[in-house]
Short mmCIF file of C-alpha atoms and ligand atoms in Angstrom, two decimals:
data_model
loop_
_atom_site.label_atom_id
_atom_site.label_comp_id
_atom_site.label_asym_id
_atom_site.label_seq_id
_atom_site.Cartn_x
_atom_site.Cartn_y
_atom_site.Cartn_z
CA MET W 1 122.13 172.07 136.48
CA ALA W 2 123.89 175.51 137.62
CA ASP W 3 120.76 178.24 136.14
CA LEU W 4 117.30 177.16 136.01
CA PRO W 5 115.95 176.46 132.17
CA ARG W 6 114.10 178.76 130.55
CA PHE W 7 110.63 177.72 129.15
CA PRO W 8 110.23 179.32 125.44
CA LEU W 9 107.84 176.87 124.40
CA LEU W 10 105.31 177.45 127.57
CA ASP W 11 105.06 181.47 126.82
CA LYS W 12 100.64 179.64 126.38
CA GLN W 13 100.22 178.75 129.57
CA ARG W 14 102.44 181.30 131.42
CA VAL W 15 99.54 181.67 134.07
CA PRO W 16 99.34 185.42 134.58
CA HIS W 17 99.36 187.32 137.50
CA LEU W 18 101.73 185.90 138.91
CA PRO W 19 105.44 186.15 140.02
CA PRO W 20 107.38 183.57 137.91
CA ALA W 21 106.47 182.00 137.35
CA GLY W 22 104.04 179.20 137.19
CA TYR W 23 102.64 177.17 133.91
CA TYR W 24 99.34 175.19 133.02
CA VAL W 25 99.10 172.84 130.84
CA ALA W 26 95.47 172.03 130.18
CA ASP W 27 94.81 167.60 129.83
CA PHE W 28 98.00 166.63 129.99
CA ILE W 29 96.51 163.33 130.60
CA THR W 30 93.59 161.17 129.75
CA GLU W 31 91.14 160.12 131.56
CA GLU W 32 91.98 156.08 130.78
CA GLU W 33 95.25 157.33 132.23
CA GLU W 34 93.89 159.52 135.41
CA ALA W 35 91.42 156.54 135.77
CA LEU W 36 94.36 153.76 136.00
CA LEU W 37 96.61 156.29 137.73
CA LEU W 38 93.94 156.47 140.69
CA ARG W 39 93.73 153.06 141.43
CA LYS W 40 97.27 151.83 141.66
CA ILE W 41 97.74 154.67 143.91
CA ASP W 42 94.34 153.63 145.92
CA GLU W 43 95.40 150.04 144.92
CA THR W 44 98.95 151.04 147.27
CA PRO W 45 98.98 149.22 150.46
CA GLN W 46 98.54 151.19 153.97
CA PRO W 47 102.17 150.81 155.51
CA LYS W 48 103.02 152.97 151.81
CA TRP W 49 100.92 155.59 152.74
CA LYS W 50 100.99 158.41 155.88
CA THR W 51 98.53 160.59 157.60
CA VAL W 52 99.06 164.08 158.83
CA GLY W 53 97.61 167.25 159.65
CA THR W 54 94.09 166.56 159.49
CA GLY W 55 93.63 162.86 157.84
CA ARG W 56 95.51 164.30 154.42
CA ARG W 57 97.14 161.16 153.26
CA LEU W 58 100.54 160.72 151.58
CA GLN W 59 103.15 158.58 149.51
CA TYR W 60 106.42 159.18 148.74
CA TRP W 61 107.61 157.43 146.15
CA GLY W 62 111.80 157.22 144.46
CA GLY W 63 112.37 157.83 148.43
CA THR W 64 112.56 159.62 150.90
CA LEU W 65 115.00 162.46 152.70
CA SER W 66 117.80 161.71 155.02
CA LYS W 67 118.34 164.20 157.93
CA LYS W 68 120.95 166.27 156.29
CA ASN W 69 118.52 166.47 152.63
CA VAL W 70 119.77 163.70 150.78
CA LEU W 71 117.74 161.36 148.55
CA VAL W 72 118.28 158.10 149.86
CA PRO W 73 116.40 156.75 146.83
CA GLU W 74 113.51 153.63 146.02
CA PRO W 75 112.90 152.52 143.07
CA MET W 76 109.98 154.15 141.59
CA PRO W 77 106.54 151.14 140.65
CA ASP W 78 105.69 150.58 137.30
CA PHE W 79 102.69 152.54 137.41
CA LEU W 80 105.08 155.44 136.95
CA THR W 81 107.77 154.54 134.88
CA ALA W 82 105.68 152.29 132.43
CA PHE W 83 102.22 152.52 132.28
CA PRO W 84 101.54 155.16 132.08
CA GLU W 85 105.20 156.34 131.68
CA ILE W 86 104.19 159.58 132.92
CA ILE W 87 107.91 160.58 134.63
CA GLN W 88 109.04 159.75 131.10
CA ARG W 89 106.49 161.94 129.36
CA ILE W 90 107.07 164.79 131.65
CA ASP W 91 110.54 164.67 132.49
CA ALA W 92 109.92 165.09 127.89
CA PHE W 93 107.50 167.68 128.18
CA LEU W 94 109.37 169.85 130.03
CA ASP W 95 113.29 169.16 128.07
CA ILE W 96 111.63 169.83 125.35
CA ALA W 97 110.23 172.72 125.59
CA SER W 98 112.87 173.94 127.87
CA ASP W 99 116.12 175.08 126.64
CA VAL W 100 117.61 172.19 127.08
CA THR W 101 119.98 171.62 124.66
CA ASP W 102 119.71 167.41 122.67
CA LYS W 103 123.24 166.92 123.80
CA ASP W 104 122.21 168.09 127.80
CA VAL W 105 119.63 165.79 127.41
CA GLN W 106 121.80 163.03 125.66
CA GLU W 107 123.63 163.13 128.68
CA GLY W 108 121.07 162.49 130.90
CA LYS W 109 120.71 166.53 131.93
CA HIS W 110 117.16 167.12 132.21
CA ALA W 111 115.69 170.33 132.45
CA LEU W 112 113.80 168.35 135.49
CA GLY W 113 115.17 165.13 136.54
CA ILE W 114 112.20 164.02 138.18
CA ASN W 115 113.71 161.45 141.54
CA GLN W 116 111.12 161.50 143.94
CA VAL W 117 107.26 161.95 143.60
CA LEU W 118 105.08 162.41 146.69
CA VAL W 119 101.19 161.75 146.48
CA ASN W 120 98.33 163.45 148.48
CA GLU W 121 95.22 162.28 148.68
CA TYR W 122 92.37 165.14 149.99
CA LYS W 123 89.34 164.22 150.74
CA PRO W 124 86.75 167.84 150.89
CA GLY W 125 87.41 170.15 153.64
CA GLN W 126 91.75 168.63 153.99
CA GLY W 127 93.96 171.43 151.75
CA ILE W 128 97.47 171.90 153.12
CA ALA W 129 98.68 174.57 154.96
CA PRO W 130 101.44 177.07 153.14
CA HIS W 131 104.20 175.64 153.00
CA GLU W 132 107.85 176.40 150.07
CA ASP W 133 108.56 172.76 148.77
CA GLY W 134 112.15 173.99 150.18
CA PRO W 135 116.55 174.24 148.79
CA ALA W 136 116.57 170.70 148.87
CA PHE W 137 114.83 169.95 145.53
CA ARG W 138 115.49 171.43 142.13
CA PRO W 139 112.99 174.23 142.12
CA LEU W 140 110.99 173.80 139.28
CA VAL W 141 108.29 170.82 140.02
CA ALA W 142 105.63 169.46 138.41
CA THR W 143 102.35 168.24 140.09
CA LEU W 144 99.57 166.88 137.85
CA SER W 145 95.46 166.70 139.54
CA LEU W 146 93.58 163.82 139.54
CA GLY W 147 90.01 163.22 140.16
CA SER W 148 88.55 166.23 141.25
CA HIS W 149 89.57 170.42 140.39
CA THR W 150 91.07 172.27 143.67
CA VAL W 151 92.62 176.06 144.11
CA LEU W 152 96.28 176.52 144.59
CA ASP W 153 96.79 179.38 146.98
CA LEU W 154 100.45 181.13 146.53
CA HIS W 155 100.74 183.41 149.39
CA HIS W 156 103.84 185.32 150.39
CA TYR W 157 105.32 186.56 152.79
CA VAL W 158 104.81 189.82 154.68
CA SER W 159 108.46 191.79 156.84
CA PRO W 160 107.91 192.28 159.83
CA THR W 161 108.84 195.54 160.21
CA THR W 162 106.03 196.32 157.03
CA PRO W 163 104.26 199.46 158.88
CA SER W 164 100.61 198.24 159.54
CA PRO W 165 101.06 194.98 158.19
CA PRO W 166 98.39 193.62 157.11
CA MET W 167 96.92 190.00 158.58
CA VAL W 168 99.07 187.89 158.95
CA ALA W 169 99.64 184.53 159.44
CA THR W 170 102.27 182.11 160.20
CA ALA W 171 103.86 180.02 157.72
CA SER W 172 104.40 176.25 158.00
CA LEU W 173 107.61 175.92 156.02
CA ASP W 174 106.97 171.89 156.85
CA PRO W 175 105.63 170.45 153.56
CA GLU W 176 103.78 168.36 155.75
CA GLY W 177 102.08 170.79 157.50
CA GLU W 178 102.30 169.59 161.29
CA GLU W 179 105.70 172.63 161.93
CA GLY W 180 105.15 175.90 162.10
CA GLY W 181 107.86 177.82 160.88
CA GLY W 182 107.47 180.90 162.22
CA LYS W 183 108.36 183.79 159.09
CA ALA W 184 104.42 186.32 159.06
CA ILE W 185 102.89 185.47 155.77
CA ALA W 186 100.46 187.77 154.30
CA ALA W 187 96.57 186.52 154.91
CA VAL W 188 95.24 187.13 151.58
CA PRO W 189 96.85 184.83 149.22
CA LEU W 190 98.32 187.09 146.41
CA GLY W 191 96.70 184.68 143.33
CA HIS W 192 94.44 181.83 142.73
CA VAL W 193 95.56 178.84 140.26
CA LEU W 194 92.70 176.42 139.47
CA LEU W 195 93.73 172.96 139.12
CA LEU W 196 91.29 170.43 136.96
CA PRO W 197 91.19 166.79 137.16
CA ARG W 198 94.46 165.44 134.84
CA SER W 199 96.18 169.48 134.45
CA LEU W 200 99.85 169.63 135.38
CA PHE W 201 100.99 172.22 136.74
CA VAL W 202 104.52 173.43 136.23
CA LEU W 203 105.99 176.13 139.24
CA SER W 204 109.53 177.02 139.13
CA GLY W 205 111.78 180.20 139.49
CA ASN W 206 111.55 183.06 142.14
CA LEU W 207 107.18 181.56 142.38
CA TYR W 208 108.39 178.60 144.54
CA GLN W 209 112.01 180.58 146.06
CA SER W 210 110.67 183.18 147.13
CA HIS W 211 106.55 182.41 148.00
CA LEU W 212 104.47 179.93 149.57
CA HIS W 213 101.98 177.25 147.99
CA GLY W 214 98.54 175.73 150.16
CA ILE W 215 95.17 174.67 149.67
CA ALA W 216 92.67 176.22 151.92
CA GLU W 217 90.11 173.72 153.92
CA ARG W 218 86.74 174.18 151.29
CA ASP W 219 84.19 171.43 150.27
CA LYS W 220 83.62 173.62 147.75
CA ASP W 221 85.36 176.21 145.98
CA THR W 222 83.40 179.27 143.46
CA CYS W 223 85.61 181.01 141.29
CA VAL W 224 85.75 184.22 139.78
CA ALA W 225 87.54 185.90 136.45
CA PRO W 226 90.18 188.23 137.03
CA GLY W 227 88.14 191.23 136.12
CA VAL W 228 85.31 190.09 137.40
CA VAL W 229 82.56 191.82 140.25
CA THR W 230 80.90 189.57 141.85
CA GLU W 231 77.85 189.94 143.79
CA ALA W 232 79.23 188.98 146.84
CA VAL W 233 81.73 191.84 145.93
CA ALA W 234 79.52 194.71 144.81
CA GLY W 235 77.53 193.76 148.15
CA ALA W 236 79.76 194.64 150.51
CA GLY W 237 79.81 197.18 148.98
CA GLY W 238 82.30 196.42 145.81
CA GLU W 239 84.96 196.24 148.43
CA VAL W 240 87.63 194.78 145.35
CA LYS W 241 91.30 195.28 146.97
CA ALA W 242 94.49 195.77 144.28
CA ALA W 243 96.58 193.40 146.43
CA GLU W 244 99.92 194.53 145.28
CA VAL W 245 102.18 191.56 144.01
CA ASP W 246 105.83 190.89 144.92
CA ALA W 247 107.03 190.32 140.89
CA GLY W 248 110.23 192.08 140.74
CA ALA W 249 110.53 193.84 137.24
CA GLU W 250 107.48 193.05 136.49
CA GLY W 251 105.41 195.28 139.24
CA LEU W 252 101.88 192.61 138.99
CA SER W 253 99.10 193.21 141.03
CA VAL W 254 96.01 191.28 141.27
CA ALA W 255 92.50 191.88 141.69
CA GLU W 256 91.80 190.35 145.67
CA ILE W 257 88.16 190.50 147.02
CA THR W 258 88.84 191.68 150.99
CA ASP W 259 89.03 187.92 153.06
CA ALA W 260 87.81 185.79 150.76
CA ASP W 261 89.99 183.00 151.84
CA ALA W 262 89.53 184.55 155.62
CA ASP W 263 86.21 181.95 156.38
CA GLY W 264 87.29 178.23 156.11
CA GLY W 265 84.33 174.80 156.12
CA GLY W 266 82.21 174.96 153.35
CA SER W 267 82.45 178.57 152.73
CA ALA W 268 82.45 179.21 149.12
CA ARG W 269 83.59 183.07 148.56
CA PRO W 270 84.32 183.72 144.89
CA VAL W 271 88.81 183.92 145.13
CA VAL W 272 89.30 184.99 141.89
CA VAL W 273 91.52 181.91 139.21
CA ALA W 274 94.83 183.99 137.63
CA ASN W 275 94.44 180.86 135.02
CA ALA W 276 91.32 181.29 133.86
CA ALA W 277 91.99 181.35 130.81
CA LEU W 278 94.40 178.76 130.30
CA LEU W 279 91.41 176.07 130.97
CA ALA W 280 91.28 174.45 127.93
CA ARG W 281 87.37 174.18 129.86
CA PRO W 282 85.12 176.96 127.12
CA ASP W 283 82.52 176.04 129.84
CA ILE W 284 84.04 176.71 132.81
CA GLU W 285 86.40 180.06 131.56
CA SER W 286 82.23 181.42 130.62
CA ALA W 287 80.60 180.77 133.80
CA LEU W 288 83.53 181.87 135.31
CA ALA W 289 83.62 185.00 133.54
CA ASN W 290 79.71 185.93 134.90
CA ALA W 291 79.34 187.66 138.91
CA GLU W 292 78.14 184.45 140.03
CA GLY W 293 80.72 182.56 139.29
CA TRP W 294 81.76 178.55 138.63
CA THR W 295 81.15 176.42 141.91
CA ARG W 296 81.49 173.30 142.54
CA GLU W 297 81.86 170.52 144.94
CA ARG W 298 85.27 169.46 145.86
CA GLY W 299 85.40 165.62 145.27
CA THR W 300 88.24 163.22 146.25
CA ARG W 301 91.69 164.11 144.73
CA ALA W 302 95.31 162.99 144.32
CA SER W 303 98.12 165.30 143.35
CA LEU W 304 101.50 164.18 141.73
CA THR W 305 104.10 166.11 142.41
CA PHE W 306 107.09 165.09 140.65
CA ARG W 307 110.69 166.60 142.40
CA ARG W 308 113.76 166.44 141.61
CA ALA W 309 116.09 166.44 144.74
CA GLU W 310 119.26 167.60 144.11
CA ARG W 311 121.44 164.97 146.00
CA VAL W 312 121.52 162.43 145.80
CA LEU W 313 122.88 158.95 148.01
CA LYS W 314 125.42 157.40 146.15
CA GLY W 315 126.11 153.38 146.28
CA GLY W 316 128.96 153.10 149.33
CA ALA W 317 128.04 150.49 152.01
CA PHE W 318 123.99 150.75 150.61
CA SER W 319 123.05 149.03 147.79
CA MET W 320 119.59 147.42 146.68
CA ILE W 321 118.72 144.43 147.87
CA GLY W 322 115.07 143.07 147.87
CA GLY W 323 114.43 146.54 145.65
CA ARG W 324 114.78 149.08 149.06
CA MET W 325 118.27 150.50 150.11
CA GLN W 326 120.03 148.91 151.91
CA ARG W 327 123.38 147.63 154.07
CA ALA W 328 125.22 145.67 151.13
O1 LIG Z 401 98.10 168.89 146.49
C1 LIG Z 401 98.92 169.84 145.74
O2 LIG Z 401 98.71 169.70 144.63
C2 LIG Z 401 100.32 170.54 146.52
C3 LIG Z 401 101.02 169.97 147.03
C4 LIG Z 401 102.04 170.05 148.14
O3 LIG Z 401 102.04 170.96 147.45
C5 LIG Z 401 103.00 169.54 148.58
O4 LIG Z 401 103.15 168.35 148.47
O5 LIG Z 401 104.08 169.93 148.76
FE1 LIG Z 402 104.50 171.56 148.19
#
């Protein structure tokens, strides 16, 4: 697909204060479906798991990329295609919400067209270094959160020639967080999104292609809504800094608390969550509107990231034998 589809029906779910575009959909699945998916993920045999970074575990379904960024396909498991039929549901949801035509869909041209699912499991204190998912995938991914909330941080690059650049960190361009990429990123994220269990977060376009995302290694999070002046901030002399967001024509800015993310570990200094108004949880939304904010310990969270590798290895000398792609 040459152009990325637009999502007119998701306007109300568009996360404000962020470059285009992130969409937050609360309660995409039921608690029963969440429990079933968590059980199936947990039951996955040991060899399917890979441990990376600080102990985070992950699984790939649908195949992995070759060195040339071509997906070597493998069948999807029943728990992602049959019960719950979560892959079809996310594709249908994105098709309906987008400007993709019925004819396109009948011809198999979906807005996303999921062909790979990445499962990450995070224990409290675990995260994922800021990274890009990269050009091998369509710049449209959907992530389902299970088991616990987390806070997703969105980061931007800074030019090394910027006069007095802000504190910088080195980006890891490897989604498994094991290789340093070398490009300078701003030390303070440009925004945060609170991901509650059962929500679907859609990351697309500029936000996918020109920014990074990551999860800080914390045991608990304290979050506030945009515009709330917290005690921590007031105590620090009201140091609320407006981090200019490089949002192209939109020219947005996000209130950002100085150093809110600089200290990891168990710290729970407040982060401003851009999707505070989209959570569909009045109790959490009212806590976010208070100076004390909403504080919650992280539990074990599993996320499923649904994406489309643009290039897929076709038949030829290979075929599906015994459930795996093998030389025929
Ligand atoms: O767990 C998440 O929400 C993000 C996972 C992610 O960014 C990745 O694995 O590429
Ligand atoms: Fe990612």
